CSV table of C-alpha atoms and ligand atoms in Angstrom, one decimal:
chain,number,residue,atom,x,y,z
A,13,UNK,CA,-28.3,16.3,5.8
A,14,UNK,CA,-29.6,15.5,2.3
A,15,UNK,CA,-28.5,11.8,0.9
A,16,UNK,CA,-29.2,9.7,-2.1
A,17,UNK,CA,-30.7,6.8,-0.7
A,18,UNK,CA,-31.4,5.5,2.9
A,19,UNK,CA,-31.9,1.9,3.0
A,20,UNK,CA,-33.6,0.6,6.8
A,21,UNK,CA,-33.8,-3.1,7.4
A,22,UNK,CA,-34.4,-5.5,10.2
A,23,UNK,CA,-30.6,-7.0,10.4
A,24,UNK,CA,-27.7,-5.8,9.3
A,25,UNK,CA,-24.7,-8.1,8.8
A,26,UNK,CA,-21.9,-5.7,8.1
A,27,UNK,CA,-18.7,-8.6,8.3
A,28,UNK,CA,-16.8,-6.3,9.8
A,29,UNK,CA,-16.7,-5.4,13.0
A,30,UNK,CA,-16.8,-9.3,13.4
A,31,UNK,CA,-19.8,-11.0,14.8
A,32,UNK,CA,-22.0,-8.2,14.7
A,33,UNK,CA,-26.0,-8.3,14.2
A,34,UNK,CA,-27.7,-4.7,14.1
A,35,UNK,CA,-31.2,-4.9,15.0
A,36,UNK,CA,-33.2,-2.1,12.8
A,37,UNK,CA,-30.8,0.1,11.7
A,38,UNK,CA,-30.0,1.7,8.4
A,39,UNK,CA,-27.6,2.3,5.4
A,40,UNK,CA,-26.8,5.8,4.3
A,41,UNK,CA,-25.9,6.2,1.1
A,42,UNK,CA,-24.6,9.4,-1.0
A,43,UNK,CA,-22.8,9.5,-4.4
A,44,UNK,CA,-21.7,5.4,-4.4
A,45,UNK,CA,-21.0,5.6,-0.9
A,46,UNK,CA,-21.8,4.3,2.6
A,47,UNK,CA,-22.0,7.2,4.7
A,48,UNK,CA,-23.7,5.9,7.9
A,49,UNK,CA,-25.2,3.1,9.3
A,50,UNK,CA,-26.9,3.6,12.3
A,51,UNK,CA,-30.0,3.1,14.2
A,52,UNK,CA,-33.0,3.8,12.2
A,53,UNK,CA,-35.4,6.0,13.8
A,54,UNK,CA,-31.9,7.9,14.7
A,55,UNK,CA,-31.0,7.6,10.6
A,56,UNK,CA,-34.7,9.6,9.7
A,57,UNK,CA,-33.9,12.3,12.1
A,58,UNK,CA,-30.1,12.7,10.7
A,59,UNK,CA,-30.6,12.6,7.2
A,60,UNK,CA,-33.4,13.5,4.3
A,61,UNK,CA,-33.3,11.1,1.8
A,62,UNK,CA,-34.1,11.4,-2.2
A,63,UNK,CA,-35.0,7.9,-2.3
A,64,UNK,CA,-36.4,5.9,1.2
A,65,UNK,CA,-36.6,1.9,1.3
A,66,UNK,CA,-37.4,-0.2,3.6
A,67,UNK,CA,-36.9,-3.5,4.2
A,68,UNK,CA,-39.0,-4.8,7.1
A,69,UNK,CA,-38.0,-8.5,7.2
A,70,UNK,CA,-35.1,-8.6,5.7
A,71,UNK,CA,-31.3,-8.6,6.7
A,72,UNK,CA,-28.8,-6.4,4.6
A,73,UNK,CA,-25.4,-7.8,3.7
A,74,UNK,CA,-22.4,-6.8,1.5
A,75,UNK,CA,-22.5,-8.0,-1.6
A,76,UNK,CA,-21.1,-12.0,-2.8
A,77,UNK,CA,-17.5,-11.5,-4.2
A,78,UNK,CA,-17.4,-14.8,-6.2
A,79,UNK,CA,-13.7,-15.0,-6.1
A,80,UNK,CA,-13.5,-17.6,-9.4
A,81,UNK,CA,-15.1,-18.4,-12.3
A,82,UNK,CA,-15.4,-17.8,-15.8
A,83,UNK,CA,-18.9,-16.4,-16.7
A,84,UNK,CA,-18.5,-17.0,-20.4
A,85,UNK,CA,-18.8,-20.8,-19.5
A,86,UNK,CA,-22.3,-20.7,-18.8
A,87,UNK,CA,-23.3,-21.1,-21.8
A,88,UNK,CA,-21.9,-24.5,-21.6
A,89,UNK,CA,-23.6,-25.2,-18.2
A,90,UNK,CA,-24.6,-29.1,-18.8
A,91,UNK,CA,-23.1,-29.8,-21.6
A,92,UNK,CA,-20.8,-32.4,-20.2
A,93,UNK,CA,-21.3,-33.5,-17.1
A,94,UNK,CA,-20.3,-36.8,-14.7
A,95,UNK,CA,-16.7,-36.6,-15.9
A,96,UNK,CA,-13.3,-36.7,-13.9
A,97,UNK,CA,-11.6,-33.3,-14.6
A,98,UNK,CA,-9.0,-34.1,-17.4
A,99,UNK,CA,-11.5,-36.3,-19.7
A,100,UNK,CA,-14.0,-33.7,-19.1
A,101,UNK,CA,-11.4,-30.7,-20.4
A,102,UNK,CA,-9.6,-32.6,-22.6
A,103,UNK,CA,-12.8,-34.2,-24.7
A,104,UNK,CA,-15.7,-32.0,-24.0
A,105,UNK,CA,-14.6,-28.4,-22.9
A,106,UNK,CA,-11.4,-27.8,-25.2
A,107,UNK,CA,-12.9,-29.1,-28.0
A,108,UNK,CA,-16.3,-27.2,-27.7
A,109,UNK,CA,-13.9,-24.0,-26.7
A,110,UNK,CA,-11.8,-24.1,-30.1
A,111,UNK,CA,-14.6,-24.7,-32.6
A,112,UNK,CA,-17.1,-22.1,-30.9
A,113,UNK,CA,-15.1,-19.1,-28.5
A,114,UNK,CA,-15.2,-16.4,-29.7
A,115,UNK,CA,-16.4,-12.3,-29.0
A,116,UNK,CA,-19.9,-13.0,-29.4
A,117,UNK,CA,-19.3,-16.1,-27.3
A,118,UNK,CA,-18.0,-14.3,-24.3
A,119,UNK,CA,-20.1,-11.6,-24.9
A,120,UNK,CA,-23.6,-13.5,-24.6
A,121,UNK,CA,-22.3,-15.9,-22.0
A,122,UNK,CA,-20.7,-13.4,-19.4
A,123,UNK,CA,-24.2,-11.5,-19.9
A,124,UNK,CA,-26.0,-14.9,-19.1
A,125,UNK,CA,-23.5,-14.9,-16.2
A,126,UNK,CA,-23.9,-11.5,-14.9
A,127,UNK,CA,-27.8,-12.0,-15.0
A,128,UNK,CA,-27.3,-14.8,-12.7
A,129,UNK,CA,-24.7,-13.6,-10.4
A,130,UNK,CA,-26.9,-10.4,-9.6
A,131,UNK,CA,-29.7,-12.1,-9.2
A,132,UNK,CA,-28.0,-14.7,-6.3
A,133,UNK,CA,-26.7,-11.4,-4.7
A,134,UNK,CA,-23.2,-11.3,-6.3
A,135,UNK,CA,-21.7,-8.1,-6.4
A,136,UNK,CA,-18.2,-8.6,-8.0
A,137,UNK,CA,-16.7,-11.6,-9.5
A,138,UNK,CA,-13.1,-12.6,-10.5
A,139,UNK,CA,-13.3,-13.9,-14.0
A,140,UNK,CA,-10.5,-16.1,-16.2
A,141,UNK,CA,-11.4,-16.4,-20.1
A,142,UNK,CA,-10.5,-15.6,-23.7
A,143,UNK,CA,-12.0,-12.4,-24.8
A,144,UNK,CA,-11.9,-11.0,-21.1
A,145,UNK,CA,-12.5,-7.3,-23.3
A,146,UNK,CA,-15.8,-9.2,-23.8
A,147,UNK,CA,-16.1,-10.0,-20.5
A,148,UNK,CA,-15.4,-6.4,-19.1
A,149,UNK,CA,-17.9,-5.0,-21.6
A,150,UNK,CA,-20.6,-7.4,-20.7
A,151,UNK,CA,-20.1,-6.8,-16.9
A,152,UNK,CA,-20.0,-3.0,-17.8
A,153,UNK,CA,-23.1,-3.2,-19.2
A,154,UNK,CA,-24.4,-5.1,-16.6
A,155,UNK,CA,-23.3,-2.8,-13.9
A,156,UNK,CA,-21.4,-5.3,-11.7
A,157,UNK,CA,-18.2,-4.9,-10.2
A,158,UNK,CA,-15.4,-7.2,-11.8
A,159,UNK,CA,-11.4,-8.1,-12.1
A,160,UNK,CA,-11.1,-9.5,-15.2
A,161,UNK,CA,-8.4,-12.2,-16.3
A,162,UNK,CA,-5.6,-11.3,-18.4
A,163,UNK,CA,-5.7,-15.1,-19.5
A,164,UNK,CA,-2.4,-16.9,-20.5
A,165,UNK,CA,-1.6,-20.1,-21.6
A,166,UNK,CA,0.9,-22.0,-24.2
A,167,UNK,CA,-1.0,-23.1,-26.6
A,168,UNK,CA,-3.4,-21.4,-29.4
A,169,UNK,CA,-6.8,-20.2,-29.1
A,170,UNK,CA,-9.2,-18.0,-30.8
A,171,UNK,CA,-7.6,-15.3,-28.3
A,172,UNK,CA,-4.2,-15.7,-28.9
A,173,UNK,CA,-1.1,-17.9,-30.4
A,174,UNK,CA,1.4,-18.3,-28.1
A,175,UNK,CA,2.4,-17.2,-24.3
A,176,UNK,CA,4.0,-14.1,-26.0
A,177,UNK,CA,0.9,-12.8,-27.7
A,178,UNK,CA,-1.3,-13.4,-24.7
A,179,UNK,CA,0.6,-11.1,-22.2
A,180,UNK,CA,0.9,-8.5,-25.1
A,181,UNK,CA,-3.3,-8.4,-25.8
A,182,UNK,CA,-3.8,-8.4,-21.3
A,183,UNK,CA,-1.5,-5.7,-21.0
A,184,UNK,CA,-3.3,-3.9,-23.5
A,185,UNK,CA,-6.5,-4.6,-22.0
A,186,UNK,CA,-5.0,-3.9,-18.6
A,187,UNK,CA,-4.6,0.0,-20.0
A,188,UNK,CA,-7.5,0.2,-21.8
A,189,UNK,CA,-9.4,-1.1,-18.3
A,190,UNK,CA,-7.1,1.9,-16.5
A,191,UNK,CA,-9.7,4.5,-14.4
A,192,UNK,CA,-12.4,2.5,-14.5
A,193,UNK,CA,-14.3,2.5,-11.0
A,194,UNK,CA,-16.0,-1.0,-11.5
A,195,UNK,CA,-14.3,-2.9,-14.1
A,196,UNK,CA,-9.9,-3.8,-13.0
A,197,UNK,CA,-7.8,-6.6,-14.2
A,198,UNK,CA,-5.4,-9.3,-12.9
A,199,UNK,CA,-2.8,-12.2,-14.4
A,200,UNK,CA,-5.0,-15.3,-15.2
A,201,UNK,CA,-1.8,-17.7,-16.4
A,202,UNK,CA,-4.7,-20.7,-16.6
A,203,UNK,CA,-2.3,-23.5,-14.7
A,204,UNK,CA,1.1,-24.6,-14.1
A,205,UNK,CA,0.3,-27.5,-16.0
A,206,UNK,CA,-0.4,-25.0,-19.3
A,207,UNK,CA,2.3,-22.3,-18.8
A,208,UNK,CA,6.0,-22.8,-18.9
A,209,UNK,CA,8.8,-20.8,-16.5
A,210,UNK,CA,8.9,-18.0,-18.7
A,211,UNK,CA,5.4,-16.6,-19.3
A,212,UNK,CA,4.9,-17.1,-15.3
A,213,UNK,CA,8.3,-15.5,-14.5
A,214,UNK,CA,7.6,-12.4,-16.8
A,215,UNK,CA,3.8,-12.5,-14.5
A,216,UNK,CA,5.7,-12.3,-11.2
A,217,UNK,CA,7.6,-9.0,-12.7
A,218,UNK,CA,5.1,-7.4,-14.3
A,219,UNK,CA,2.1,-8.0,-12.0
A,220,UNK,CA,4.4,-6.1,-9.0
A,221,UNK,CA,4.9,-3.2,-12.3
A,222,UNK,CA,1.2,-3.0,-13.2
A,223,UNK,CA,0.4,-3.5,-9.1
A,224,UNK,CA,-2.5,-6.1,-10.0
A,225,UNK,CA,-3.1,-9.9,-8.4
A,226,UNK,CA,-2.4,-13.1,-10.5
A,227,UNK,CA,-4.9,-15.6,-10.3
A,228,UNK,CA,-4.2,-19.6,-11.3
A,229,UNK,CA,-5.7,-23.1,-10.5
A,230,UNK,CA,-3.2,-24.8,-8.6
A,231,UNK,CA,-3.1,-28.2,-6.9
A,232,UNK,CA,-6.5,-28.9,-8.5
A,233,UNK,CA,-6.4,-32.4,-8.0
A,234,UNK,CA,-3.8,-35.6,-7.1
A,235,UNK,CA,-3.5,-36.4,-10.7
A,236,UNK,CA,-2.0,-32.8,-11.3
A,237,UNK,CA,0.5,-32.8,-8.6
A,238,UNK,CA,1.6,-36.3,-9.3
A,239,UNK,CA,2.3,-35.6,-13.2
A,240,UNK,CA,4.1,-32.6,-12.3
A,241,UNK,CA,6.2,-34.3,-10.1
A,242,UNK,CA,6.9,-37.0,-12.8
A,243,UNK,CA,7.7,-34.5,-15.1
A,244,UNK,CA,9.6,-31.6,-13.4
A,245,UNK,CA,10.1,-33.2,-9.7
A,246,UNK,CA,8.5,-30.9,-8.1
A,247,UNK,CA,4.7,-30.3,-6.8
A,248,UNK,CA,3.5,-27.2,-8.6
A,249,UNK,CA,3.8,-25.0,-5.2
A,250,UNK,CA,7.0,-25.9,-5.0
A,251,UNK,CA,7.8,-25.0,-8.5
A,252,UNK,CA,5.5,-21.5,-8.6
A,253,UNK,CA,7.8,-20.9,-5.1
A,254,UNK,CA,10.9,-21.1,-7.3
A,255,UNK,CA,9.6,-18.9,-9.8
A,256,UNK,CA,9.2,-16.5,-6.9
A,257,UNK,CA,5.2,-15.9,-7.5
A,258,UNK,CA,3.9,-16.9,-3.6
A,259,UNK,CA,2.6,-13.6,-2.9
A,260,UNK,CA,0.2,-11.5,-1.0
A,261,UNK,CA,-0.8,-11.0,-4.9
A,262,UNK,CA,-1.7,-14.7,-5.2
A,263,UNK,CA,-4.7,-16.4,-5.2
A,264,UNK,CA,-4.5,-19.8,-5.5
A,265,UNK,CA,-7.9,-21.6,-6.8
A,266,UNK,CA,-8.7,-25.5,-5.6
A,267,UNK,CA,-5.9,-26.5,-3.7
A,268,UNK,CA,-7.4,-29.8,-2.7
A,269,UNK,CA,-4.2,-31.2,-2.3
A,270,UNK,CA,-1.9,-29.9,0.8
A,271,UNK,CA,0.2,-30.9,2.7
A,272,UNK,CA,1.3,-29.8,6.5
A,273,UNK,CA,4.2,-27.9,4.9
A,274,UNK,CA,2.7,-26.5,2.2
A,275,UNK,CA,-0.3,-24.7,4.6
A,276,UNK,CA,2.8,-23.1,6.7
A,277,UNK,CA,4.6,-22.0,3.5
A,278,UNK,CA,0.8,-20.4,2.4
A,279,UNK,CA,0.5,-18.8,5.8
A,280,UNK,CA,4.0,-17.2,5.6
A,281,UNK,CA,3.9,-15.9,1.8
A,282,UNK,CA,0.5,-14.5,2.6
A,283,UNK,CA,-1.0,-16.5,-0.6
A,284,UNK,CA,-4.9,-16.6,-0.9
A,285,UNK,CA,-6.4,-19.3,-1.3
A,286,UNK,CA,-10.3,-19.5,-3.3
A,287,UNK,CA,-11.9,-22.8,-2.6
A,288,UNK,CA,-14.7,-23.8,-5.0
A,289,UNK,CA,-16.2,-27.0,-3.0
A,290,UNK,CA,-19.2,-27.9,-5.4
A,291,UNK,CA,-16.8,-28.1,-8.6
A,292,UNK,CA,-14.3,-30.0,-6.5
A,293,UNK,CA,-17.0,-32.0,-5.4
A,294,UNK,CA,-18.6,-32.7,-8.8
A,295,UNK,CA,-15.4,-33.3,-10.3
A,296,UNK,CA,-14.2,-35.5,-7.9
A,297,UNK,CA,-11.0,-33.5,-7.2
A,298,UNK,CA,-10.5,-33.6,-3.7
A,299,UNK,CA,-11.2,-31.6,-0.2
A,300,UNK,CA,-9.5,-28.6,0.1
A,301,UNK,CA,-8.3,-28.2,4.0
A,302,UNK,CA,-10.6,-25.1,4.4
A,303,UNK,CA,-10.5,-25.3,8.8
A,304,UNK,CA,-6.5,-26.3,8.9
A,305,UNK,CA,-5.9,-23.4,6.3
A,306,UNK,CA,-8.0,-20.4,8.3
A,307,UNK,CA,-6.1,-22.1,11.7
A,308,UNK,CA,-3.1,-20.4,10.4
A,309,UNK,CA,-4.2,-17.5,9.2
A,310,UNK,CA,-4.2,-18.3,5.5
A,311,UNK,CA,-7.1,-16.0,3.7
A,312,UNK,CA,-9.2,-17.9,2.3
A,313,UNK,CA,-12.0,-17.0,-0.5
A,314,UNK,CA,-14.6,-18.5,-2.0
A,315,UNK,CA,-15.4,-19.4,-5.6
A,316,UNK,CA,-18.4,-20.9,-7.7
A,317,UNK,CA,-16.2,-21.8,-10.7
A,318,UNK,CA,-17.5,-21.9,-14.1
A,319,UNK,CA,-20.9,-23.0,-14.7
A,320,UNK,CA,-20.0,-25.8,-17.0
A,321,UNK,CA,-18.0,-27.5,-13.8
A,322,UNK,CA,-20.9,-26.4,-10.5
A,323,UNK,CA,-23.4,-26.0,-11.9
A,324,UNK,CA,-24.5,-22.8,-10.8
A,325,UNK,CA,-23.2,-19.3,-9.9
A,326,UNK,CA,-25.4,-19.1,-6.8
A,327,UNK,CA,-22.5,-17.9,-4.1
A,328,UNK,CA,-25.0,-18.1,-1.3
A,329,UNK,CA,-25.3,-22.2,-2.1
A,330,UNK,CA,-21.6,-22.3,-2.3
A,331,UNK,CA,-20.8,-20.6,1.0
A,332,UNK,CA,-23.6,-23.2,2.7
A,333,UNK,CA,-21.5,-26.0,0.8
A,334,UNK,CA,-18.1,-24.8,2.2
A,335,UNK,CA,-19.9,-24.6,5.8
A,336,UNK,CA,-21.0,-27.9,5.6
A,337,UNK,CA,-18.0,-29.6,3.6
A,338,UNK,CA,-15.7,-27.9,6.1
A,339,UNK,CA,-17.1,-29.4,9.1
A,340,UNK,CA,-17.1,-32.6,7.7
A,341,UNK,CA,-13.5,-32.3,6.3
A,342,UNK,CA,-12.1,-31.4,9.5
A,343,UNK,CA,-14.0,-33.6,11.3
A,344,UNK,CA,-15.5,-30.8,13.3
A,345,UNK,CA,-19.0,-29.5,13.7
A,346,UNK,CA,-17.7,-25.8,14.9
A,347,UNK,CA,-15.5,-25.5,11.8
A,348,UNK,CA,-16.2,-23.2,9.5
A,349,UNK,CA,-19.4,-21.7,11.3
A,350,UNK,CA,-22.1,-19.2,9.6
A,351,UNK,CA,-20.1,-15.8,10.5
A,352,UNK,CA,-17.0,-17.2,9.0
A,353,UNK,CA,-18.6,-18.7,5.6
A,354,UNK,CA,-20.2,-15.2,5.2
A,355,UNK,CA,-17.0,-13.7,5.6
A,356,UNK,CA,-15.6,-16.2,3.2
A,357,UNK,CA,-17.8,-15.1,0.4
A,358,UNK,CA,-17.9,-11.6,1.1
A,359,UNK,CA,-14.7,-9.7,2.8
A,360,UNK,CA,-12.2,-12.1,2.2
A,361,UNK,CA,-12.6,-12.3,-1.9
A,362,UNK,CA,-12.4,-8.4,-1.6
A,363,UNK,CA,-9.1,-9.2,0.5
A,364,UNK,CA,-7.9,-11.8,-1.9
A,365,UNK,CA,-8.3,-9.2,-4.7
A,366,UNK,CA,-6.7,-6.2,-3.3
A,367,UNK,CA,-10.1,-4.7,-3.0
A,368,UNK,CA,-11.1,-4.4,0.7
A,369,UNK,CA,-10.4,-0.8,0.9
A,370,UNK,CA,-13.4,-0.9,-1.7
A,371,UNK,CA,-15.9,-3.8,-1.0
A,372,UNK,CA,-16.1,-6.7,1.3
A,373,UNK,CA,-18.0,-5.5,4.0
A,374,UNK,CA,-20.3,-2.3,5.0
A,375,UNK,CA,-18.3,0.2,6.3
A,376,UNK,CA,-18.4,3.7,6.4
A,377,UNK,CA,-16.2,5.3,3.1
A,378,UNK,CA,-16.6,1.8,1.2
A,379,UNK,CA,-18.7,1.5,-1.6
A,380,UNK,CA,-22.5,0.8,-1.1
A,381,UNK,CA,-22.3,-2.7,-2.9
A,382,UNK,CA,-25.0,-4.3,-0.4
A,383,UNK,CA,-27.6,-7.1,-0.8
A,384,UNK,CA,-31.0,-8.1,0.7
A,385,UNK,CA,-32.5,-10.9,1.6
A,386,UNK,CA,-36.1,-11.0,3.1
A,387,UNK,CA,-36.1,-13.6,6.1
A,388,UNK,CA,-40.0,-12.9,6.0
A,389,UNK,CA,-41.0,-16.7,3.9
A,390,UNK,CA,-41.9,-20.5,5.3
A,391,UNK,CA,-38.4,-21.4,4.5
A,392,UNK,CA,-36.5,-19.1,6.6
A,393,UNK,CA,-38.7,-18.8,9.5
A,394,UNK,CA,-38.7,-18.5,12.7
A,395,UNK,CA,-35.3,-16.7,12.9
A,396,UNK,CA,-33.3,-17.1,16.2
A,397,UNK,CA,-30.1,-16.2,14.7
A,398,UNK,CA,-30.4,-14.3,11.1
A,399,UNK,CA,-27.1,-15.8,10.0
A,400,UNK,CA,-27.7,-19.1,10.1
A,401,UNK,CA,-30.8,-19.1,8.7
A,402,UNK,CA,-28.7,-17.2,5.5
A,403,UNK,CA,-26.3,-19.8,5.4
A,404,UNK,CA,-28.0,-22.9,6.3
A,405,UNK,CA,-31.6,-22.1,5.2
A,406,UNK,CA,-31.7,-19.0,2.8
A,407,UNK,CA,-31.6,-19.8,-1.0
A,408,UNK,CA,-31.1,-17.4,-3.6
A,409,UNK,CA,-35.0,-16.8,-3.9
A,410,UNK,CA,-34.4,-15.3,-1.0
A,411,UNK,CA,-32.2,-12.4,-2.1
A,412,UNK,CA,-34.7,-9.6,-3.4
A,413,UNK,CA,-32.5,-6.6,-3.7
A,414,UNK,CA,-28.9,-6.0,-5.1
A,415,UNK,CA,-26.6,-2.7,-5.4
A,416,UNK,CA,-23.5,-2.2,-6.8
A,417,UNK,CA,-21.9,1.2,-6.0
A,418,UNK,CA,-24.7,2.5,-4.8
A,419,UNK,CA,-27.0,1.7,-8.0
A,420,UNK,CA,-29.5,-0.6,-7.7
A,421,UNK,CA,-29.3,-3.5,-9.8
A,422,UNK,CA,-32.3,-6.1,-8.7
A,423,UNK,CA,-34.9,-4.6,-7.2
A,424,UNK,CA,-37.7,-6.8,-5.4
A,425,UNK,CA,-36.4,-9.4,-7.7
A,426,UNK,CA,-36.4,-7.9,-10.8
A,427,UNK,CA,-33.3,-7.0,-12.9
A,428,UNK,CA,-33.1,-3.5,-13.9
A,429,UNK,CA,-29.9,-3.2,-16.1
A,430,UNK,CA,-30.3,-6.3,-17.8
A,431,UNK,CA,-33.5,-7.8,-20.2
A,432,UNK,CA,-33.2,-11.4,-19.5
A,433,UNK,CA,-35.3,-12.3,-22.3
A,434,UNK,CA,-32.8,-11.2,-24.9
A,435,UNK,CA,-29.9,-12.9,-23.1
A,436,UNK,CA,-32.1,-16.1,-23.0
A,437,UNK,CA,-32.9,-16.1,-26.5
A,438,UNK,CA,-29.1,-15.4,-27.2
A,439,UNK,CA,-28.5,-18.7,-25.1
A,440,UNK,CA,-30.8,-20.7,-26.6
A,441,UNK,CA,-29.0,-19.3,-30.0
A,442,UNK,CA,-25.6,-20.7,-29.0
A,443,UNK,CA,-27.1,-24.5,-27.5
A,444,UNK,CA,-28.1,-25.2,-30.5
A,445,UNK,CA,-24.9,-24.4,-32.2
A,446,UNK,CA,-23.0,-26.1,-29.6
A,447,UNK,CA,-25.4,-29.3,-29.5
A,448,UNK,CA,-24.7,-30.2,-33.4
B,4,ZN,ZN1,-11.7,-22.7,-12.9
């Protein structure tokens, strides 16, 4: 049978079926598509392929969904940093945002963030920012898969004036985005803390009528909950609850703070939940209950966050951070073990996104969006058990190769869609601005 590509490696990780290792099998691929995957020498009898590569020491994975972030923020990656959350957004982030957002803005920093992500072996990414037409065009460009937030808040911004206007420009994008095979949208109302009842009401409705997810930080930290509670009575799950937006179409970013109720009433609404440990490490937020959470079935993703807040995009670091944080948070060294990080950062972003018919794992009929990463180096051997050396060895120098839908965006390293001198020059462009 004649194939575009066959790709033959020494592991294969698939996620799903469950806790599987293939020794030296191989990835058919034709027109976007995983066709096969099957033992190699079995693969060069079956198929004749246009385009043969191997990978001798490497295992072959799906693709990082990085299940939050907003890419655009990268080009304020250290510009304020050692700061709890609200000082840092209230006098650093907001005021940089107003006096410098803009199209060219998003545009140069979701490129930035797309050269990044590709090259840590991040296949799609769930975005929240102004200009997320920006965004989609960058990421377009870029060849990356990616859901891109139809951001709402209260207040102005360059984007928009009011909750009104904001709804009215994501909708628009939301069409605009329709048919596209890489590029799809979801609700991005920022917080519950910067949108009132009625923008987040009219979200609930429309999101069912448009069939997309909605995507908000909630329960980001104790100071949030406790002002909302001061200030409407009621913790801000209790209050999205009453505004009937728990949801399989939910995903629910931080949740540091929890309690034993609240993890049931996730479970039961089928709400995801996308933890981003290194941000709420860095910003001191708190420990979201990763191991109590996936005891009761809750799904949960995971998320770098923007890179003003980590500060990197790097998935496979995060996904080692939420293995070892998880352990530690439950007091447990099984929790949270290799298998179940990878399928964290892979499978159950797709999941929390609606798109695990798609993505998520390396099945037959999904698209090829598959990584490498070559075991073959000082730091990753000798390898007993290729997983764990990915999660608690592997760093993203490791990750050599990267499709997306079958088209190969890094190869041996290098990027081929994107000319990282230009976007570097661009970011230099923009620190200089922002550093007056
Ligand atoms: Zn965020």
């Amino acid at each position: 049978m004649n194939i575009d590509t066959l790709i033959t490696a020494r592991w294969i990780i698939p996620i799903e079926p469950e806790n599987t290792i293939l020794d030296n099998h191989a990835i058919a691929i034709n027109d976007g598509r995983i066709i096969a995957i099957l033992p190699s020498a079995e693969a060069e009898e079956r198929f004749e392929a246009k385009l043969k590569i191997q990978r001798e020491n490497h295992v072959l994975m799906p693709g990082f969904i990085n299940a939050h972030g907003h890419a655009a923020m990268s080009l304020m990656r250290g510009l304020a940093d050692d700061l709890p959350l609200m000082d840092w957004l209230t006098n650093h982030i907001w005021p940089a945002e107003s006096q410098w957002v803009n199209p060219e803005f998003v545009h140069d920093g979701s490129l930035l963030a797309c050269a990044e992500m590709i090259r840590s072996g991040t296949t799609c990414f769930n975005d929240m920012y102004f200009f997320p037409d920006e965004t989609a065009r960058a990421a377009e460009h870029a060849g990356i898969r990616a859901v891109v937030g139809l951001i709402v808040l209260n207040f102005p911004t360059a984007w928009a004036e009011n909750a009104e206007e904001y709804l009215h420009k994501g909708i628009a994008l939301h069409d605009q985005l329709s048919g596209n095979s890489l590029i799809s949208t979801a609700f991005a109302p920022h917080a519950p803390y910067t949108v009132s009842d009625e923008p987040l009401t009219r979200i609930a409705t429309y999101a069912e009528e448009l069939d997309i997810p909605i995507h908000i930080h909630l329960h980001e930290t104790a100071f949030e909950v406790q002002d909302a509670v001061e200030k409407t009575g009621l913790r801000p799950l209790a209050r999205l609850q009453k505004l009937d937006l728990l949801s399989p179409r939910l995903l629910a970013v931080h949740m540091t703070q929890l309690e034993q109720d609240e993890i049931s009433l996730l479970a039961d609404t089928g709400v995801h939940v996308v933890h981003c440990p290194e941000s709420n490490l860095k910003l001191a937020s708190g420990f979201c209950p990763v191991q109590s959470l996936l005891e009761v079935g809750v799904n949960v993703a995971l998320g770098t966050d923007g890179a003003a807040s980590n500060n990197d995009l790097d998935m496979l670091g995060e996904l080692r951070s939420a293995a070892l944080l998880g352990k530690a948070v439950a007091g447990n060294a099984s929790a949270v073990p290799a298998m179940q990080a990878l399928k964290m950062a892979t499978l159950n972003g797709a999941r929390a996104l609606g798109l695990d018919e798609e993505t998520g794992s390396l099945l037959p009929g999904k698209a090829a969006d598959i990584i490498a990463i070559d075991l073959s180096d000082v730091d990753t051997q000798p390898v007993y058990h290729p997983e764990s050396q990915v999660v608690y060895a592997a760093g993203r120098h490791n990750i050599r190769d990267v499709w997306v839908a079958g088209k190969q965006l890094l190869r041996e390293g290098e990027l081929t869609t994107l000319n990282p001198s230009t976007i570097l020059e661009r970011a230099r462009g923009w620190k200089e601005k922002l550093a007056r």
